[in-house]
Short mmCIF file of C-alpha atoms in Angstrom, two decimals:
data_model
loop_
_atom_site.label_atom_id
_atom_site.label_comp_id
_atom_site.label_asym_id
_atom_site.label_seq_id
_atom_site.Cartn_x
_atom_site.Cartn_y
_atom_site.Cartn_z
CA MET H 11 31.98 15.40 -54.12
CA ARG H 12 28.55 15.80 -52.32
CA PRO H 13 27.03 12.72 -50.82
CA SER H 14 23.79 11.94 -52.77
CA ALA H 15 20.73 12.70 -51.01
CA VAL H 16 20.14 10.71 -47.69
CA ARG H 17 16.14 11.08 -46.18
CA LEU H 18 15.80 11.39 -42.60
CA LEU H 19 13.79 8.87 -41.66
CA ASN H 20 10.93 8.88 -38.81
CA ILE H 21 9.91 5.62 -37.20
CA LEU H 22 6.64 5.22 -35.36
CA VAL H 23 5.77 2.14 -33.07
CA PRO H 24 2.44 1.60 -31.83
CA ILE H 25 2.92 -0.06 -28.77
CA LYS H 26 -0.09 -2.17 -26.81
CA ARG H 27 -0.37 -2.43 -23.07
CA THR H 28 -1.51 -6.29 -22.35
CA ILE H 29 -2.11 -8.49 -19.64
CA ASP H 30 1.45 -10.31 -18.74
CA TYR H 31 2.58 -13.15 -20.61
CA ALA H 32 3.10 -15.40 -17.25
CA VAL H 33 -0.18 -14.46 -15.82
CA LYS H 34 -2.22 -17.47 -15.82
CA ILE H 35 -5.67 -15.99 -17.55
CA ARG H 36 -9.15 -16.59 -15.82
CA VAL H 37 -12.49 -15.98 -17.40
CA ASN H 38 -14.69 -13.74 -14.83
CA PRO H 39 -17.90 -14.46 -13.27
CA ASN H 40 -20.06 -12.40 -16.03
CA GLN H 41 -18.17 -14.55 -18.75
CA THR H 42 -18.01 -11.25 -20.34
CA GLY H 43 -14.08 -11.52 -20.38
CA VAL H 44 -10.84 -11.83 -18.27
CA ASP H 45 -9.81 -10.73 -14.89
CA THR H 46 -7.75 -8.04 -15.60
CA ASN H 47 -6.94 -7.24 -12.35
CA VAL H 48 -3.93 -8.90 -12.84
CA LYS H 49 0.11 -7.71 -13.68
CA HIS H 50 0.05 -5.70 -17.21
CA SER H 51 3.25 -4.64 -19.11
CA MET H 52 3.87 -4.46 -23.20
CA ASN H 53 2.71 -6.65 -25.86
CA PRO H 54 6.14 -8.53 -25.84
CA PHE H 55 5.55 -8.35 -30.20
CA ASP H 56 5.38 -4.93 -29.45
CA GLU H 57 8.56 -4.98 -27.61
CA ILE H 58 10.27 -6.75 -30.57
CA ALA H 59 8.67 -4.05 -32.72
CA VAL H 60 10.68 -1.24 -30.23
CA GLU H 61 13.96 -3.12 -30.24
CA GLU H 62 14.31 -3.21 -34.05
CA ALA H 63 13.58 0.79 -34.51
CA ILE H 64 16.52 0.52 -31.96
CA ARG H 65 19.03 -1.26 -33.75
CA LEU H 66 18.15 0.39 -37.16
CA ARG H 67 19.21 3.07 -35.64
CA GLU H 68 21.89 1.78 -34.40
CA LYS H 69 22.83 0.50 -37.24
CA LEU H 70 21.95 3.74 -39.80
CA LYS H 71 23.35 6.10 -37.11
CA ASP H 72 21.92 9.67 -37.57
CA GLU H 73 19.80 8.54 -41.06
CA ILE H 74 17.25 7.84 -38.32
CA LYS H 75 15.85 10.99 -37.19
CA SER H 76 13.44 9.88 -34.77
CA ILE H 77 11.29 7.14 -32.95
CA LYS H 78 8.61 7.82 -31.91
CA VAL H 79 6.09 5.39 -29.69
CA VAL H 80 2.16 5.71 -29.18
CA THR H 81 -0.06 4.05 -27.46
CA ILE H 82 -4.22 3.31 -27.18
CA GLY H 83 -4.97 2.97 -23.03
CA PRO H 84 -6.03 3.72 -19.95
CA PRO H 85 -3.75 6.38 -17.88
CA LYS H 86 -1.14 3.43 -16.88
CA ALA H 87 -0.40 2.96 -19.96
CA ALA H 88 2.03 5.55 -19.87
CA ASP H 89 3.86 3.33 -17.91
CA THR H 90 4.09 0.81 -21.06
CA LEU H 91 5.20 4.31 -23.39
CA ARG H 92 8.11 4.75 -20.06
CA THR H 93 9.44 1.61 -20.69
CA ALA H 94 9.61 2.04 -24.40
CA LEU H 95 11.55 5.25 -23.84
CA ALA H 96 13.94 3.57 -21.33
CA MET H 97 14.98 1.15 -24.27
CA GLY H 98 15.79 4.16 -26.53
CA ALA H 99 12.87 5.82 -28.03
CA ASP H 100 12.98 9.48 -28.31
CA SER H 101 9.63 10.36 -27.58
CA GLY H 102 5.69 9.10 -26.67
CA ILE H 103 2.10 10.00 -27.41
CA HIS H 104 -0.48 8.67 -25.19
CA ILE H 105 -4.31 8.11 -26.36
CA GLU H 106 -5.81 8.06 -23.24
CA VAL H 107 -9.32 6.73 -22.80
CA PRO H 108 -11.38 6.16 -19.89
CA GLU H 109 -9.72 3.07 -17.26
CA SER H 110 -13.88 1.57 -17.76
CA ALA H 111 -14.08 2.00 -21.82
CA PRO H 112 -13.98 -0.76 -23.92
CA ALA H 113 -10.62 -2.24 -25.47
CA PRO H 114 -10.58 -0.87 -28.98
CA GLU H 115 -10.99 -2.52 -31.76
CA PRO H 116 -8.18 -2.81 -34.47
CA LEU H 117 -9.62 -0.90 -37.09
CA GLY H 118 -10.28 1.87 -34.69
CA VAL H 119 -6.80 1.85 -33.15
CA ALA H 120 -5.57 1.81 -37.42
CA LYS H 121 -7.66 4.91 -37.78
CA ALA H 122 -6.22 6.76 -34.97
CA LEU H 123 -3.29 6.11 -35.88
CA LYS H 124 -3.73 7.24 -39.48
CA ALA H 125 -5.00 10.50 -37.58
CA ILE H 126 -1.22 10.46 -35.55
CA ILE H 127 -0.14 9.97 -38.73
CA GLU H 128 -1.58 12.76 -40.69
CA ARG H 129 -0.67 14.84 -37.45
CA GLU H 130 2.53 14.28 -38.18
CA GLU H 131 2.98 15.62 -41.46
CA GLU H 132 4.08 18.78 -40.06
CA LYS H 133 7.22 17.22 -38.12
CA GLY H 134 8.43 15.62 -41.59
CA GLY H 135 5.99 12.45 -41.56
CA VAL H 136 6.40 9.08 -40.50
CA ASP H 137 8.27 6.71 -42.88
CA LEU H 138 8.33 3.67 -41.21
CA VAL H 139 5.88 2.07 -38.67
CA ILE H 140 7.15 -1.22 -36.90
CA MET H 141 4.40 -2.94 -34.75
CA GLY H 142 4.01 -6.19 -33.56
CA LYS H 143 1.88 -9.14 -35.65
CA GLN H 144 -0.39 -9.00 -32.94
CA ALA H 145 -1.32 -8.29 -29.06
CA ILE H 146 -0.84 -11.39 -26.85
CA ASP H 147 -4.42 -10.59 -25.36
CA ASP H 148 -6.54 -10.77 -28.46
CA ASP H 149 -4.36 -12.43 -31.11
CA ALA H 150 -5.92 -10.32 -33.39
CA GLY H 151 -2.95 -9.77 -36.03
CA GLN H 152 -4.74 -7.25 -38.07
CA THR H 153 -4.37 -3.39 -37.15
CA GLY H 154 -0.93 -3.21 -39.39
CA GLN H 155 -3.03 -4.52 -42.42
CA MET H 156 -5.45 -2.29 -41.86
CA LEU H 157 -3.15 0.20 -41.10
CA ALA H 158 -1.08 -0.48 -44.22
CA GLY H 159 -5.07 -0.18 -45.96
CA VAL H 160 -6.11 3.32 -44.68
CA MET H 161 -2.38 4.39 -45.52
CA GLY H 162 -2.76 2.77 -49.20
CA TRP H 163 1.10 2.16 -47.83
CA ALA H 164 2.92 -1.39 -48.83
CA GLN H 165 2.91 -3.91 -45.42
CA ALA H 166 5.32 -6.28 -44.97
CA THR H 167 4.15 -8.56 -42.23
CA PHE H 168 5.57 -11.39 -39.89
CA ALA H 169 9.12 -9.85 -40.79
CA SER H 170 11.33 -11.97 -39.29
CA LYS H 171 14.76 -9.85 -41.05
CA LEU H 172 14.38 -5.99 -42.07
CA VAL H 173 16.70 -4.05 -43.45
CA VAL H 174 16.62 -0.30 -44.81
CA ASP H 175 18.24 1.35 -47.44
CA THR H 176 17.44 4.93 -46.95
CA GLY H 177 19.26 5.99 -50.17
CA LYS H 178 16.30 4.49 -52.17
CA LYS H 179 13.68 4.66 -50.08
CA GLU H 180 13.32 0.71 -49.64
CA ALA H 181 13.35 -1.44 -47.42
CA SER H 182 13.39 -5.29 -47.57
CA VAL H 183 11.66 -7.74 -45.33
CA THR H 184 12.18 -11.31 -45.25
CA ARG H 185 8.52 -13.08 -44.16
CA GLU H 186 7.77 -15.71 -41.91
CA ILE H 187 5.06 -18.21 -43.96
CA ASP H 188 3.97 -21.41 -43.97
CA GLY H 189 6.16 -23.66 -45.40
CA GLY H 190 9.15 -21.07 -45.28
CA LEU H 191 10.44 -17.58 -46.10
CA GLU H 192 9.36 -14.76 -48.61
CA GLU H 193 11.42 -11.84 -49.23
CA VAL H 194 10.07 -8.79 -50.15
CA ARG H 195 10.99 -5.00 -51.37
CA CYS H 196 9.09 -2.59 -50.21
CA LYS H 197 9.14 1.66 -51.26
CA LEU H 198 8.39 3.67 -47.88
CA PRO H 199 6.84 4.27 -46.51
CA VAL H 200 5.96 0.85 -45.29
CA VAL H 201 4.15 -0.89 -42.49
CA VAL H 202 6.42 -3.62 -40.86
CA THR H 203 4.82 -5.88 -38.34
CA THR H 204 6.86 -8.31 -36.20
CA ASP H 205 7.45 -11.93 -35.66
CA LEU H 206 8.97 -13.53 -32.94
CA ARG H 207 12.21 -14.23 -34.46
CA LEU H 208 12.91 -10.78 -35.52
CA ASN H 209 14.95 -10.40 -32.73
CA GLU H 210 15.55 -10.36 -28.58
CA PRO H 211 14.81 -7.37 -26.77
CA ARG H 212 16.73 -5.59 -24.39
CA TYR H 213 16.39 -4.82 -21.01
CA ALA H 214 15.68 -1.59 -19.56
CA SER H 215 18.02 -0.93 -17.01
CA LEU H 216 17.30 1.25 -14.00
CA PRO H 217 19.54 3.93 -15.20
CA ASN H 218 17.81 3.98 -18.96
CA ILE H 219 14.98 4.16 -16.90
CA MET H 220 16.06 7.27 -15.00
CA LYS H 221 17.03 8.87 -18.06
CA ALA H 222 13.78 8.27 -19.73
CA LYS H 223 11.67 10.62 -16.93
CA LYS H 224 13.33 13.29 -19.13
CA LYS H 225 11.81 12.51 -22.05
CA PRO H 226 8.75 13.73 -23.60
CA ILE H 227 4.99 12.31 -23.81
CA GLU H 228 2.23 13.99 -25.28
CA LYS H 229 -1.14 13.28 -23.67
CA ILE H 230 -4.44 13.24 -26.82
CA SER H 231 -8.07 12.19 -26.24
CA ALA H 232 -9.87 10.21 -29.05
CA SER H 233 -11.50 13.38 -30.10
CA ASP H 234 -8.86 15.75 -29.98
CA LEU H 235 -7.66 13.45 -33.40
CA GLY H 236 -11.55 13.06 -34.78
CA ILE H 237 -11.85 9.20 -34.02
CA ASP H 238 -14.44 7.20 -32.47
CA LEU H 239 -13.19 4.21 -31.17
CA THR H 240 -16.61 3.09 -29.72
CA PRO H 241 -16.44 -1.01 -30.61
CA ILE H 242 -18.19 -1.95 -33.71
CA PHE H 243 -18.28 -5.83 -32.25
CA GLU H 244 -19.98 -6.98 -29.15
CA THR H 245 -18.56 -9.93 -27.35
CA ILE H 246 -21.70 -12.54 -26.24
CA GLN H 247 -19.59 -14.72 -24.30
CA VAL H 248 -16.30 -15.57 -22.86
CA THR H 249 -15.61 -19.40 -21.70
CA GLU H 250 -12.69 -21.42 -20.83
CA PRO H 251 -11.37 -24.12 -23.15
CA PRO H 252 -12.98 -27.33 -22.00
CA LYS H 253 -11.09 -29.30 -19.20
CA ARG H 254 -8.88 -31.86 -20.43
CA THR H 255 -10.06 -35.50 -19.12
CA GLY H 256 -7.88 -37.77 -17.79
CA GLY H 257 -6.09 -40.56 -20.21
CA GLN H 258 -6.91 -44.12 -19.50
CA LYS H 259 -3.92 -47.23 -19.39
CA VAL H 260 -4.46 -49.88 -21.32
CA GLY H 261 -2.57 -53.64 -20.28
CA SER H 262 -2.66 -54.98 -24.46
CA VAL H 263 -3.62 -54.67 -27.53
CA ASP H 264 -6.22 -56.32 -27.30
CA GLU H 265 -7.81 -53.84 -24.55
CA LEU H 266 -6.99 -51.13 -26.68
CA VAL H 267 -8.48 -52.56 -29.57
CA ALA H 268 -11.75 -52.98 -27.07
CA LYS H 269 -11.42 -49.62 -26.25
CA LEU H 270 -11.40 -48.25 -29.52
CA LYS H 271 -14.15 -49.87 -30.39
CA GLU H 272 -16.50 -48.54 -27.45
CA ALA H 273 -15.91 -45.30 -28.60
CA GLY H 274 -16.86 -45.90 -32.08
CA ILE H 275 -13.82 -45.84 -33.58
CA THR H 276 -13.75 -49.12 -36.43
CA ALA H 277 -10.91 -50.58 -38.44
CA VAL H 278 -10.77 -49.27 -41.87
CA LYS H 279 -11.27 -51.76 -44.51
CA SER H 280 -7.46 -53.29 -46.33
CA MET N 16 38.98 5.49 -4.19
CA SER N 17 37.24 7.25 -1.36
CA PRO N 18 34.52 5.27 0.01
CA ASN N 19 31.50 7.41 -1.46
CA VAL N 20 32.29 6.01 -5.05
CA ASN N 21 31.98 2.65 -3.72
CA ARG N 22 28.67 3.76 -1.82
CA VAL N 23 27.17 4.94 -4.77
CA ARG N 24 27.70 1.95 -6.76
CA VAL N 25 26.95 -0.36 -4.21
CA ILE N 26 23.24 1.35 -3.86
CA ALA N 27 22.47 1.45 -7.96
CA LEU N 28 23.79 -2.25 -7.53
CA TYR N 29 21.22 -3.15 -4.86
CA LYS N 30 18.34 -1.12 -6.26
CA GLU N 31 18.66 -2.48 -9.64
CA LEU N 32 18.67 -6.08 -7.94
CA HIS N 33 15.85 -5.38 -6.18
CA ARG N 34 13.79 -4.08 -8.92
CA LEU N 35 15.00 -7.60 -10.98
CA GLY N 36 13.75 -9.71 -7.79
CA ARG N 37 10.31 -8.11 -7.77
CA ASP N 38 10.10 -9.96 -11.35
CA TYR N 39 11.18 -13.59 -9.75
CA PRO N 40 9.26 -16.08 -11.07
CA ASP N 41 9.27 -18.36 -7.70
CA ALA N 42 7.46 -16.61 -5.42
CA SER N 43 8.66 -18.75 -2.50
CA TYR N 44 12.33 -17.92 -3.05
CA ASP N 45 12.32 -14.96 -1.89
CA PHE N 46 15.28 -13.37 -3.96
CA ASN N 47 14.95 -9.77 -2.17
CA GLY N 48 15.07 -10.81 1.09
CA ARG N 49 17.89 -13.62 0.56
CA MET N 50 19.76 -10.18 -1.42
CA ARG N 51 19.39 -7.70 1.11
CA ARG N 52 20.88 -10.33 3.82
CA MET N 53 24.50 -11.11 1.07
CA PHE N 54 24.91 -7.22 1.10
CA GLU N 55 23.83 -6.71 4.81
CA ARG N 56 26.58 -9.27 5.49
CA ASN N 57 29.49 -8.02 3.39
CA ARG N 58 28.72 -4.31 4.76
CA HIS N 59 31.77 -4.07 6.86
CA LEU N 60 34.33 -4.97 3.55
CA THR N 61 37.50 -2.64 3.51
CA ASP N 62 39.84 -4.19 1.30
CA PRO N 63 39.44 -3.00 -1.68
CA GLU N 64 39.72 -6.55 -3.56
CA ASP N 65 37.23 -7.93 -1.10
CA VAL N 66 34.88 -5.43 -2.57
CA GLU N 67 35.81 -5.52 -6.53
CA LYS N 68 34.75 -9.68 -5.48
CA ALA N 69 31.51 -8.54 -4.28
CA PHE N 70 30.71 -6.55 -6.80
CA LYS N 71 31.58 -8.97 -9.39
CA LEU N 72 29.31 -11.90 -7.36
CA GLY N 73 26.39 -8.80 -7.95
CA GLU N 74 27.16 -8.20 -11.23
CA TYR N 75 27.17 -11.80 -12.06
CA ILE N 76 23.83 -12.72 -10.36
CA LYS N 77 22.64 -9.77 -12.24
CA ASN N 78 23.28 -10.82 -14.99
CA GLU N 79 22.27 -14.54 -14.56
CA THR N 80 18.66 -13.42 -13.22
CA LEU N 81 18.04 -11.23 -16.96
CA ALA N 82 19.43 -14.37 -18.60
CA LEU N 83 16.70 -16.47 -16.73
CA TYR N 84 14.09 -13.63 -17.17
CA SER N 85 15.10 -13.67 -21.01
CA LEU N 86 14.71 -17.61 -21.30
CA ARG N 87 11.70 -17.86 -19.62
CA LYS N 88 9.81 -15.39 -21.81
CA TYR N 89 11.38 -17.03 -24.84
CA ARG N 90 10.18 -20.18 -23.67
CA ALA N 91 6.89 -19.23 -23.16
CA LEU N 92 6.22 -17.37 -26.34
CA LYS N 93 7.98 -19.85 -28.47
CA ARG N 94 5.38 -22.32 -26.76
CA MET N 95 1.98 -19.92 -27.11
CA TYR N 96 3.25 -19.36 -30.89
CA PRO N 97 4.73 -22.27 -32.34
CA GLU N 98 6.68 -21.87 -35.73
CA GLU N 99 4.00 -22.60 -38.51
CA GLY N 100 5.07 -26.77 -39.51
CA ALA N 101 8.04 -26.93 -42.09
#
């Protein structure tokens, strides 16, 4: 008896090169942004996304046909793609922008990803997009939702668990929401954004990094896709949060009450 | 065991530890300097048991360092993006 036709899935994982999580951020002298002459690495939420794609393949084996990673960034962003390839992705797409270009905005990224997905149609299409829920540099948290919107696809954001049924072409996603967890079931294709608690990403060992050098990275420009990444927003000013003033120690309850009165805080009438 | 096999293993371990050491959070700790000195101290080992013991120590340090990095990252991210109030 023939097994039921199993759909082979193509997974796309968009990733972003951001300032490393451990770097102490400094506002630049012009107050137009932050000092970017520091260590960069893959957005931690995107590392989780890459890891999830690889774990899906470890679970579903041949049912996952391809895991492609894509990034929009300057030439150095290729290093981030190489890290993803070293973790286990098959191939990469680098939408290269000039070093001096302003960072693309979520809507621009979503449109560029849409163009990539449409390009992939002739190669079998994309069934599942897994991406970080937000980037640690802008904390926008919009790209995944916008991508689902422009594609007209299902979306399951803040995923803390992902189960894919290739036979039924469905994904069951457990979402982290205020007050608890929510489970949603979506028909493929679907955009899933990863929460911190989805998994713990693997370390890309040196042998794997060497192997990844042979994996292909396709380089294209935004104009090749017919996309304009010019920002719609203008950043007026970037400032540091106000410095914390030191706390004060008081000697007695009376002193505390006196200081509170000084600060303009009065007792509530009982 | 031919000396060549061990040489390849040692070089691979050294390269891996060196790459890991570049990301060590405490700049004043000179991870790579200490690591190199440990390798140099053991360069004349001939007894296969001693050689294996040294390899095990190297692998142990590699795993401990990886665990340190993982934990540090996890704690930092958890602090930056705390769970919504339950």
